[in-house]
């Protein structure tokens, strides 16, 4: 894990340093380390999609 940043990042700085890494997100100048999605989240997402499609076809 990275230590807490003492200064806020600009959008340009964030893109330069982390632009190719989907693990990080910029929110109000703060670097956010996103949690990785595991297989159980993928299954839940697919199930929610299937349910949504089924509901709209009723």
mmCIF file of N, CA and C in Angstrom:
data_model
loop_
_atom_site.group_PDB
_atom_site.id
_atom_site.type_symbol
_atom_site.label_atom_id
_atom_site.label_comp_id
_atom_site.label_asym_id
_atom_site.label_seq_id
_atom_site.Cartn_x
_atom_site.Cartn_y
_atom_site.Cartn_z
ATOM 1 N N UNK A 1 0.850 -1.170 0.000
ATOM 2 C CA UNK A 1 0.000 0.000 0.000
ATOM 3 C C UNK A 1 0.896 1.232 0.000
ATOM 4 N N UNK A 2 0.387 2.300 -0.599
ATOM 5 C CA UNK A 2 1.140 3.540 -0.680
ATOM 6 C C UNK A 2 0.880 4.400 0.555
ATOM 7 N N UNK A 3 1.880 5.155 0.988
ATOM 8 C CA UNK A 3 1.637 6.069 2.111
ATOM 9 C C UNK A 3 0.696 7.188 1.691
ATOM 10 N N UNK A 4 0.066 7.793 2.660
ATOM 11 C CA UNK A 4 -0.863 8.886 2.378
ATOM 12 C C UNK A 4 -0.118 10.038 1.700
ATOM 13 N N UNK A 5 -0.720 10.573 0.654
ATOM 14 C CA UNK A 5 -0.107 11.693 -0.047
ATOM 15 C C UNK A 5 -0.304 12.962 0.762
ATOM 16 N N UNK A 6 0.713 13.813 0.761
ATOM 17 C CA UNK A 6 0.603 15.059 1.505
ATOM 18 C C UNK A 6 0.031 16.177 0.641
ATOM 19 N N UNK A 7 0.083 16.027 -0.690
ATOM 20 C CA UNK A 7 -0.495 17.050 -1.561
ATOM 21 C C UNK A 7 -1.500 16.396 -2.500
ATOM 22 N N UNK A 8 -2.457 17.179 -2.923
ATOM 23 C CA UNK A 8 -3.472 16.673 -3.833
ATOM 24 C C UNK A 8 -2.898 16.575 -5.235
ATOM 25 N N UNK A 9 -3.353 15.591 -5.988
ATOM 26 C CA UNK A 9 -2.908 15.414 -7.364
ATOM 27 C C UNK A 9 -3.818 16.182 -8.310
ATOM 28 N N UNK A 10 -3.236 16.737 -9.347
ATOM 29 C CA UNK A 10 -4.047 17.319 -10.409
ATOM 30 C C UNK A 10 -4.425 16.192 -11.363
ATOM 31 N N UNK A 11 -5.361 16.466 -12.230
ATOM 32 C CA UNK A 11 -5.784 15.471 -13.202
ATOM 33 C C UNK A 11 -4.607 15.073 -14.101
ATOM 34 N N UNK A 12 -3.823 16.035 -14.519
ATOM 35 C CA UNK A 12 -2.670 15.758 -15.366
ATOM 36 C C UNK A 12 -1.633 14.893 -14.672
ATOM 37 N N UNK A 13 -1.351 15.185 -13.411
ATOM 38 C CA UNK A 13 -0.399 14.374 -12.644
ATOM 39 C C UNK A 13 -0.899 12.946 -12.486
ATOM 40 N N UNK A 14 -2.189 12.812 -12.213
ATOM 41 C CA UNK A 14 -2.770 11.482 -12.046
ATOM 42 C C UNK A 14 -2.648 10.673 -13.341
ATOM 43 N N UNK A 15 -3.013 11.278 -14.464
ATOM 44 C CA UNK A 15 -2.938 10.577 -15.743
ATOM 45 C C UNK A 15 -1.494 10.206 -16.069
ATOM 46 N N UNK A 16 -0.552 11.101 -15.799
ATOM 47 C CA UNK A 16 0.856 10.826 -16.071
ATOM 48 C C UNK A 16 1.367 9.659 -15.233
ATOM 49 N N UNK A 17 1.016 9.618 -13.946
ATOM 50 C CA UNK A 17 1.544 8.595 -13.044
ATOM 51 C C UNK A 17 0.741 7.304 -13.046
ATOM 52 N N UNK A 18 -0.589 7.382 -13.169
ATOM 53 C CA UNK A 18 -1.447 6.210 -12.993
ATOM 54 C C UNK A 18 -2.404 5.973 -14.159
ATOM 55 N N UNK A 19 -2.231 6.682 -15.257
ATOM 56 C CA UNK A 19 -3.171 6.622 -16.366
ATOM 57 C C UNK A 19 -3.405 5.237 -16.947
ATOM 58 N N UNK A 20 -2.389 4.391 -16.948
ATOM 59 C CA UNK A 20 -2.528 3.055 -17.519
ATOM 60 C C UNK A 20 -2.856 2.001 -16.473
ATOM 61 N N UNK A 21 -3.129 2.406 -15.257
ATOM 62 C CA UNK A 21 -3.384 1.458 -14.172
ATOM 63 C C UNK A 21 -4.820 1.610 -13.674
ATOM 64 N N UNK A 22 -5.709 0.661 -14.031
ATOM 65 C CA UNK A 22 -7.112 0.787 -13.629
ATOM 66 C C UNK A 22 -7.347 0.549 -12.139
ATOM 67 N N UNK A 23 -6.285 0.239 -11.398
ATOM 68 C CA UNK A 23 -6.429 -0.031 -9.969
ATOM 69 C C UNK A 23 -6.641 1.251 -9.162
ATOM 70 N N UNK A 24 -6.290 2.405 -9.741
ATOM 71 C CA UNK A 24 -6.366 3.662 -9.010
ATOM 72 C C UNK A 24 -7.405 4.589 -9.611
ATOM 73 N N UNK A 25 -7.971 5.425 -8.743
ATOM 74 C CA UNK A 25 -8.983 6.392 -9.138
ATOM 75 C C UNK A 25 -8.643 7.714 -8.474
ATOM 76 N N UNK A 26 -8.994 8.812 -9.112
ATOM 77 C CA UNK A 26 -8.758 10.137 -8.565
ATOM 78 C C UNK A 26 -10.092 10.734 -8.145
ATOM 79 N N UNK A 27 -10.207 11.116 -6.887
ATOM 80 C CA UNK A 27 -11.431 11.724 -6.372
ATOM 81 C C UNK A 27 -11.069 12.954 -5.557
ATOM 82 N N UNK A 28 -11.482 14.112 -6.026
ATOM 83 C CA UNK A 28 -11.183 15.385 -5.354
ATOM 84 C C UNK A 28 -9.697 15.547 -5.075
ATOM 85 N N UNK A 29 -8.879 15.110 -6.035
ATOM 86 C CA UNK A 29 -7.432 15.263 -5.906
ATOM 87 C C UNK A 29 -6.754 14.184 -5.080
ATOM 88 N N UNK A 30 -7.529 13.268 -4.505
ATOM 89 C CA UNK A 30 -6.963 12.207 -3.681
ATOM 90 C C UNK A 30 -6.885 10.908 -4.470
ATOM 91 N N UNK A 31 -5.774 10.197 -4.300
ATOM 92 C CA UNK A 31 -5.581 8.916 -4.961
ATOM 93 C C UNK A 31 -6.320 7.839 -4.183
ATOM 94 N N UNK A 32 -7.187 7.102 -4.878
ATOM 95 C CA UNK A 32 -7.974 6.038 -4.255
ATOM 96 C C UNK A 32 -7.491 4.708 -4.822
ATOM 97 N N UNK A 33 -7.130 3.775 -3.946
ATOM 98 C CA UNK A 33 -6.721 2.440 -4.356
ATOM 99 C C UNK A 33 -7.975 1.577 -4.417
ATOM 100 N N UNK A 34 -8.388 1.204 -5.641
ATOM 101 C CA UNK A 34 -9.601 0.430 -5.828
ATOM 102 C C UNK A 34 -9.342 -1.027 -5.472
ATOM 103 N N UNK A 35 -10.318 -1.654 -4.845
ATOM 104 C CA UNK A 35 -10.199 -3.069 -4.508
ATOM 105 C C UNK A 35 -10.398 -3.901 -5.763
ATOM 106 N N UNK A 36 -9.689 -4.989 -5.853
ATOM 107 C CA UNK A 36 -9.825 -5.867 -7.002
ATOM 108 C C UNK A 36 -11.153 -6.609 -6.930
ATOM 109 N N UNK A 37 -11.707 -6.882 -8.093
ATOM 110 C CA UNK A 37 -12.961 -7.623 -8.170
ATOM 111 C C UNK A 37 -12.649 -9.107 -8.225
ATOM 112 N N UNK A 38 -13.269 -9.858 -7.345
ATOM 113 C CA UNK A 38 -13.066 -11.297 -7.313
ATOM 114 C C UNK A 38 -14.152 -12.022 -8.069
ATOM 115 N N UNK A 39 -14.047 -13.333 -8.147
ATOM 116 C CA UNK A 39 -15.032 -14.116 -8.899
ATOM 117 C C UNK A 39 -16.450 -13.967 -8.358
ATOM 118 N N UNK A 40 -16.611 -13.799 -7.041
ATOM 119 C CA UNK A 40 -17.957 -13.684 -6.493
ATOM 120 C C UNK A 40 -18.634 -12.391 -6.924
ATOM 121 N N UNK A 41 -17.876 -11.313 -7.114
ATOM 122 C CA UNK A 41 -18.474 -10.077 -7.607
ATOM 123 C C UNK A 41 -18.869 -10.222 -9.071
ATOM 124 N N UNK A 42 -18.072 -10.951 -9.848
ATOM 125 C CA UNK A 42 -18.393 -11.164 -11.264
ATOM 126 C C UNK A 42 -19.681 -11.972 -11.396
ATOM 127 N N UNK A 43 -19.835 -12.989 -10.576
ATOM 128 C CA UNK A 43 -21.052 -13.804 -10.606
ATOM 129 C C UNK A 43 -22.256 -12.953 -10.200
ATOM 130 N N UNK A 44 -22.102 -12.150 -9.156
ATOM 131 C CA UNK A 44 -23.190 -11.278 -8.718
ATOM 132 C C UNK A 44 -23.582 -10.280 -9.796
ATOM 133 N N UNK A 45 -22.609 -9.736 -10.505
ATOM 134 C CA UNK A 45 -22.901 -8.793 -11.578
ATOM 135 C C UNK A 45 -23.635 -9.437 -12.733
ATOM 136 N N UNK A 46 -23.207 -10.635 -13.108
ATOM 137 C CA UNK A 46 -23.889 -11.354 -14.191
ATOM 138 C C UNK A 46 -25.316 -11.712 -13.790
ATOM 139 N N UNK A 47 -25.492 -12.130 -12.548
ATOM 140 C CA UNK A 47 -26.831 -12.472 -12.059
ATOM 141 C C UNK A 47 -27.740 -11.241 -12.066
ATOM 142 N N UNK A 48 -27.221 -10.109 -11.616
ATOM 143 C CA UNK A 48 -28.012 -8.883 -11.603
ATOM 144 C C UNK A 48 -28.413 -8.470 -13.017
ATOM 145 N N UNK A 49 -27.504 -8.643 -13.976
ATOM 146 C CA UNK A 49 -27.818 -8.329 -15.373
ATOM 147 C C UNK A 49 -28.926 -9.227 -15.897
ATOM 148 N N UNK A 50 -28.804 -10.525 -15.639
ATOM 149 C CA UNK A 50 -29.826 -11.477 -16.100
ATOM 150 C C UNK A 50 -31.188 -11.163 -15.470
ATOM 151 N N UNK A 51 -31.192 -10.833 -14.187
ATOM 152 C CA UNK A 51 -32.449 -10.485 -13.516
ATOM 153 C C UNK A 51 -33.063 -9.219 -14.113
ATOM 154 N N UNK A 52 -32.220 -8.225 -14.372
ATOM 155 C CA UNK A 52 -32.712 -6.995 -14.966
ATOM 156 C C UNK A 52 -33.324 -7.215 -16.326
ATOM 157 N N UNK A 53 -32.686 -8.061 -17.144
ATOM 158 C CA UNK A 53 -33.229 -8.379 -18.466
ATOM 159 C C UNK A 53 -34.547 -9.113 -18.338
ATOM 160 N N UNK A 54 -34.618 -10.079 -17.430
ATOM 161 C CA UNK A 54 -35.848 -10.849 -17.219
ATOM 162 C C UNK A 54 -36.996 -9.951 -16.764
ATOM 163 N N UNK A 55 -36.708 -9.009 -15.886
ATOM 164 C CA UNK A 55 -37.748 -8.112 -15.362
ATOM 165 C C UNK A 55 -38.291 -7.208 -16.470
ATOM 166 N N UNK A 56 -37.397 -6.715 -17.338
ATOM 167 C CA UNK A 56 -37.861 -5.811 -18.407
ATOM 168 C C UNK A 56 -38.659 -6.546 -19.480
ATOM 169 N N UNK A 57 -38.526 -7.862 -19.569
ATOM 170 C CA UNK A 57 -39.263 -8.638 -20.576
ATOM 171 C C UNK A 57 -40.607 -9.140 -20.044
ATOM 172 N N UNK A 58 -40.929 -8.833 -18.815
ATOM 173 C CA UNK A 58 -42.217 -9.309 -18.224
ATOM 174 C C UNK A 58 -43.340 -8.397 -18.642
#
